[in-house]
Amino acid sequence: QQLALHPVRLAYERARFSFGSAARDWMAPKTKSKAKAKATIGPARKKKPPARKPASAEDVIRRVKACKVVPVVKINALAEAVPLARALKEGGIDVIEITFRTACAAEAIREVCTSVEGVCVGAGTVLTPAQVDEALDGGADFIVSPGFDPAVARRCRARGALYLPGVITPTEVMMVTSGFKLKNLKFFPASNFGGAGTLKSYAAVFPDVTFMPTGGVTEENIRSFTSMPNIMAAGGSWFVSDDLVKKAAASSDWSEICSAAKRAAQAARGT
């Protein structure tokens, strides 16, 4: 007689099978199709050339570790993107994550990449391979997701871009690191799942994995994250909130955000 699996065990086995299949697809060599592409009808859409080549994964990780705090930005109006990035840079933060939470996100990434020199730009809340292409074509240096998606991972790998997928549980960490060879991960939402205490425990069992916690990180608690050896940086939005950005854009005075960025950087670095 066959025994029924406990529901929790059954869910784990299903997840393991799903991740395992995706991992095999990830590692398998790609074969070229012999079929010829069908000719498209009508004029082809002109695609903008990539704004720049993404920085190497090693360079992005080095810069993120040096910066210690990554502003998680939602651009509501395209005109805000460049002055915001310049204010952050002036405040000592030269890494920015522009999230795909608004319609102008891709264009904002391109504007910052082409207009603000010396800034490492990431694309956040990336959920699909198409968004990966939009971000990288605009000049983004790395890709961040709230969770893990094999198709997004494959597209980042094919295009040579660093991918920071979101994870929470030890099972997710093990599957992403063993099946997809990703060792730099986002921990999200951090405050809802034990925060710094959980990541301190992970340091003992995952010594070769580094995390970027995001979600519930504040000026008051950021150092509890960034002081740990397995944390590359922490992501936060308190110093780039909608209200602060809207106020700065309306007055054309970005000094308040510049000052907030300085405080955030100091808090993250413990200086």
Coordinates of C-alpha atoms in Angstrom, one line a residue:
Q1 CA 0.0 0.0 0.0
Q2 CA 1.4 3.4 -1.0
L3 CA 1.6 6.0 1.8
A4 CA 0.4 9.5 1.2
L5 CA 2.9 12.2 1.6
H6 CA 2.4 14.9 4.3
P7 CA 1.2 18.1 2.5
V8 CA 4.3 20.1 3.5
R9 CA 6.6 17.3 2.3
L10 CA 4.5 17.0 -1.0
A11 CA 4.9 20.8 -1.6
Y12 CA 8.7 20.5 -1.0
E13 CA 9.0 17.5 -3.4
R14 CA 7.1 19.4 -6.1
A15 CA 9.3 22.5 -5.7
R16 CA 12.4 20.4 -5.8
F17 CA 11.3 18.7 -9.0
S18 CA 10.4 22.1 -10.6
F19 CA 13.7 23.7 -9.7
G20 CA 15.6 20.6 -10.7
S21 CA 14.0 20.6 -14.2
A22 CA 14.7 24.3 -14.6
A23 CA 18.3 23.8 -13.4
R24 CA 18.9 21.0 -16.0
D25 CA 17.6 23.3 -18.7
W26 CA 19.9 26.1 -17.4
M27 CA 23.0 23.9 -17.5
A28 CA 22.2 22.1 -20.7
P29 CA 24.1 23.4 -23.8
K30 CA 21.9 25.3 -26.2
T31 CA 21.4 23.7 -29.7
K32 CA 20.8 25.8 -32.7
S33 CA 17.4 25.3 -34.5
K34 CA 17.6 24.4 -38.1
A35 CA 14.2 26.0 -38.8
K36 CA 14.4 29.3 -40.6
A37 CA 12.5 32.2 -39.1
K38 CA 9.4 33.3 -41.0
A39 CA 9.6 36.6 -42.7
T40 CA 7.6 39.3 -40.9
I41 CA 4.9 41.2 -42.7
G42 CA 5.1 45.0 -42.6
P43 CA 8.0 47.3 -41.6
A44 CA 10.2 46.2 -38.8
R45 CA 10.2 48.3 -35.7
K46 CA 13.5 50.1 -35.1
K47 CA 15.1 49.1 -31.9
K48 CA 17.3 51.6 -30.0
P49 CA 20.9 50.5 -29.7
P50 CA 22.0 49.5 -26.2
A51 CA 23.0 52.5 -24.2
R52 CA 26.1 50.8 -22.9
K53 CA 27.5 47.4 -22.1
P54 CA 26.7 46.1 -18.6
A55 CA 29.5 46.1 -16.1
S56 CA 30.9 42.7 -15.3
A57 CA 29.4 40.8 -12.3
E58 CA 32.7 41.2 -10.4
D59 CA 32.7 44.9 -10.9
V60 CA 29.1 45.3 -9.9
I61 CA 29.6 43.3 -6.7
R62 CA 32.7 45.3 -5.8
R63 CA 30.8 48.6 -6.2
V64 CA 27.8 47.4 -4.3
K65 CA 29.9 46.2 -1.5
A66 CA 31.7 49.5 -1.4
C67 CA 28.5 51.5 -1.5
K68 CA 26.9 49.5 1.3
V69 CA 23.4 51.0 0.7
V70 CA 21.4 50.7 -2.5
P71 CA 18.5 53.1 -3.0
V72 CA 15.4 51.3 -4.3
V73 CA 13.8 53.9 -6.5
K74 CA 10.4 54.2 -8.1
I75 CA 10.4 56.8 -10.8
N76 CA 7.0 58.3 -11.2
A77 CA 8.0 61.0 -13.8
L78 CA 10.8 60.6 -16.3
A79 CA 12.1 64.1 -15.5
E80 CA 12.9 63.0 -11.9
A81 CA 15.3 60.3 -12.9
V82 CA 18.5 62.2 -13.7
P83 CA 18.4 64.9 -11.0
L84 CA 17.6 62.2 -8.4
A85 CA 20.6 60.1 -9.5
R86 CA 22.8 63.1 -9.4
A87 CA 21.7 64.0 -5.9
L88 CA 22.3 60.5 -4.7
K89 CA 25.8 60.5 -6.3
E90 CA 26.6 63.9 -4.7
G91 CA 25.5 62.4 -1.4
G92 CA 28.0 59.5 -1.7
I93 CA 25.8 56.8 -3.2
D94 CA 26.9 55.8 -6.7
V95 CA 24.7 52.7 -7.0
I96 CA 21.0 52.9 -7.8
E97 CA 18.2 50.4 -8.3
I98 CA 15.4 51.7 -10.5
T99 CA 12.3 49.5 -10.2
F100 CA 10.0 48.3 -12.9
R101 CA 7.0 49.6 -10.9
T102 CA 6.1 52.4 -13.3
A103 CA 5.6 52.8 -17.0
C104 CA 8.7 55.0 -17.5
A105 CA 11.1 52.7 -15.7
A106 CA 13.0 51.5 -18.8
E107 CA 13.3 55.0 -20.2
A108 CA 14.4 56.3 -16.8
I109 CA 17.2 53.6 -16.7
R110 CA 18.4 54.8 -20.2
E111 CA 18.3 58.4 -19.1
V112 CA 20.4 57.8 -16.0
C113 CA 22.9 55.6 -17.8
T114 CA 23.4 58.1 -20.6
S115 CA 23.3 61.3 -18.6
V116 CA 24.9 60.5 -15.2
E117 CA 28.5 59.4 -15.4
G118 CA 30.0 57.0 -12.8
V119 CA 26.7 55.5 -11.5
C120 CA 26.2 51.7 -11.4
V121 CA 22.5 51.2 -12.4
G122 CA 20.4 48.2 -11.5
A123 CA 16.9 47.3 -12.6
G124 CA 14.6 46.1 -9.8
T125 CA 11.3 44.3 -9.7
V126 CA 12.2 42.5 -12.9
L127 CA 9.7 39.7 -13.5
T128 CA 10.2 38.6 -17.1
P129 CA 12.9 38.1 -19.7
A130 CA 11.4 40.9 -21.7
Q131 CA 12.1 43.3 -18.8
V132 CA 15.6 42.0 -18.7
D133 CA 16.1 43.0 -22.3
E134 CA 14.5 46.5 -21.7
A135 CA 16.7 47.1 -18.8
L136 CA 20.0 45.9 -20.3
D137 CA 19.3 47.7 -23.6
G138 CA 18.9 50.9 -21.6
G139 CA 22.3 50.4 -20.0
A140 CA 21.5 48.7 -16.7
D141 CA 24.4 46.9 -15.1
F142 CA 22.5 44.3 -13.0
I143 CA 19.1 42.8 -12.5
V144 CA 17.1 42.4 -9.3
S145 CA 13.9 40.3 -8.8
P146 CA 11.7 40.0 -5.7
G147 CA 11.8 36.2 -6.2
F148 CA 13.6 33.7 -8.4
D149 CA 12.6 33.0 -12.0
P150 CA 14.5 30.5 -14.2
A151 CA 13.7 32.3 -17.4
V152 CA 14.9 35.6 -16.1
A153 CA 18.1 33.8 -14.8
R154 CA 18.7 32.3 -18.3
R155 CA 18.3 35.7 -20.0
C156 CA 20.7 37.4 -17.6
R157 CA 23.2 34.6 -18.1
A158 CA 22.9 34.8 -21.9
R159 CA 23.5 38.6 -21.8
G160 CA 26.3 38.5 -19.3
A161 CA 24.5 40.4 -16.5
L162 CA 24.5 39.9 -12.8
Y163 CA 21.2 38.5 -11.5
L164 CA 20.2 39.0 -7.8
P165 CA 17.0 37.0 -7.3
G166 CA 15.0 37.2 -4.1
V167 CA 15.0 34.3 -1.6
I168 CA 13.8 33.7 1.9
T169 CA 14.0 30.1 3.1
P170 CA 17.1 27.8 3.4
T171 CA 15.4 25.6 0.7
E172 CA 15.3 28.4 -1.7
V173 CA 18.9 29.4 -1.0
M174 CA 20.0 25.8 -1.6
M175 CA 18.1 25.3 -4.8
V176 CA 19.2 28.6 -6.3
T177 CA 22.9 28.2 -5.3
S178 CA 23.2 24.5 -6.2
G179 CA 21.0 24.3 -9.3
F180 CA 21.8 27.7 -10.8
K181 CA 25.2 28.5 -9.3
L182 CA 24.1 31.9 -8.1
K183 CA 26.0 33.0 -4.9
N184 CA 24.8 36.6 -4.6
L185 CA 21.2 36.9 -3.6
K186 CA 18.5 39.3 -2.5
F187 CA 16.8 38.6 0.9
F188 CA 13.3 39.9 0.6
P189 CA 11.2 41.0 2.4
A190 CA 13.8 41.1 5.1
S191 CA 11.9 42.5 8.1
N192 CA 9.1 40.1 7.6
F193 CA 11.3 37.0 7.9
G194 CA 13.6 37.6 10.8
G195 CA 15.8 40.4 9.4
A196 CA 19.4 40.4 10.6
G197 CA 18.9 37.5 12.9
T198 CA 18.0 35.2 10.1
L199 CA 20.9 36.3 7.9
K200 CA 23.3 35.8 10.9
S201 CA 22.1 32.2 11.1
Y202 CA 22.6 31.8 7.3
A203 CA 26.2 32.9 7.6
A204 CA 27.1 29.7 9.4
V205 CA 25.4 27.3 7.0
F206 CA 25.9 29.2 3.7
P207 CA 29.4 30.6 4.1
D208 CA 30.0 31.2 0.4
V209 CA 26.7 33.1 -0.2
T210 CA 26.2 36.9 0.2
F211 CA 22.9 38.7 0.5
M212 CA 21.4 42.1 -0.1
P213 CA 18.5 42.4 2.3
T214 CA 15.7 44.7 1.3
G215 CA 12.3 45.4 2.8
G216 CA 12.0 47.1 6.2
V217 CA 15.5 48.4 6.2
T218 CA 15.8 51.9 7.8
E219 CA 18.5 54.4 8.8
E220 CA 18.2 53.0 12.4
N221 CA 18.7 49.3 11.6
I222 CA 20.8 49.2 8.4
R223 CA 24.1 48.8 10.3
S224 CA 22.8 45.6 11.9
F225 CA 22.7 44.2 8.4
T226 CA 25.8 45.7 6.8
S227 CA 28.1 45.0 9.7
M228 CA 27.8 41.2 8.9
P229 CA 30.3 39.5 6.6
N230 CA 27.7 37.8 4.5
I231 CA 25.9 41.1 3.6
M232 CA 27.1 42.9 0.4
A233 CA 24.8 45.9 1.0
A234 CA 21.2 46.6 2.1
G235 CA 18.5 48.1 -0.1
G236 CA 16.3 50.8 1.2
S237 CA 13.8 53.5 0.0
W238 CA 13.3 55.7 3.1
F239 CA 15.7 58.4 1.7
V240 CA 14.1 58.3 -1.8
S241 CA 10.5 58.1 -0.8
D242 CA 7.8 59.4 -3.1
D243 CA 7.1 62.4 -0.9
L244 CA 10.8 63.5 -0.8
V245 CA 11.2 63.0 -4.6
K246 CA 8.0 64.8 -5.4
K247 CA 9.0 67.8 -3.1
A248 CA 12.4 68.0 -4.7
A249 CA 11.1 67.9 -8.2
A250 CA 8.4 70.5 -7.5
S251 CA 11.0 72.9 -6.1
S252 CA 13.9 71.9 -8.3
D253 CA 15.9 71.7 -5.0
W254 CA 17.4 68.3 -4.5
S255 CA 19.6 69.2 -1.5
E256 CA 17.3 67.4 1.0
I257 CA 17.7 64.1 -0.9
C258 CA 21.5 64.7 -1.1
S259 CA 21.6 65.2 2.6
A260 CA 19.5 62.1 3.2
A261 CA 21.8 60.1 1.0
K262 CA 24.8 61.2 3.0
R263 CA 23.1 60.1 6.3
A264 CA 22.1 56.8 4.7
A265 CA 25.6 56.1 3.5
Q266 CA 27.1 57.0 6.9
A267 CA 24.6 54.8 8.7
A268 CA 25.3 51.9 6.4
R269 CA 29.1 52.2 6.7
G270 CA 29.1 52.9 10.4
T271 CA 30.9 56.2 10.0

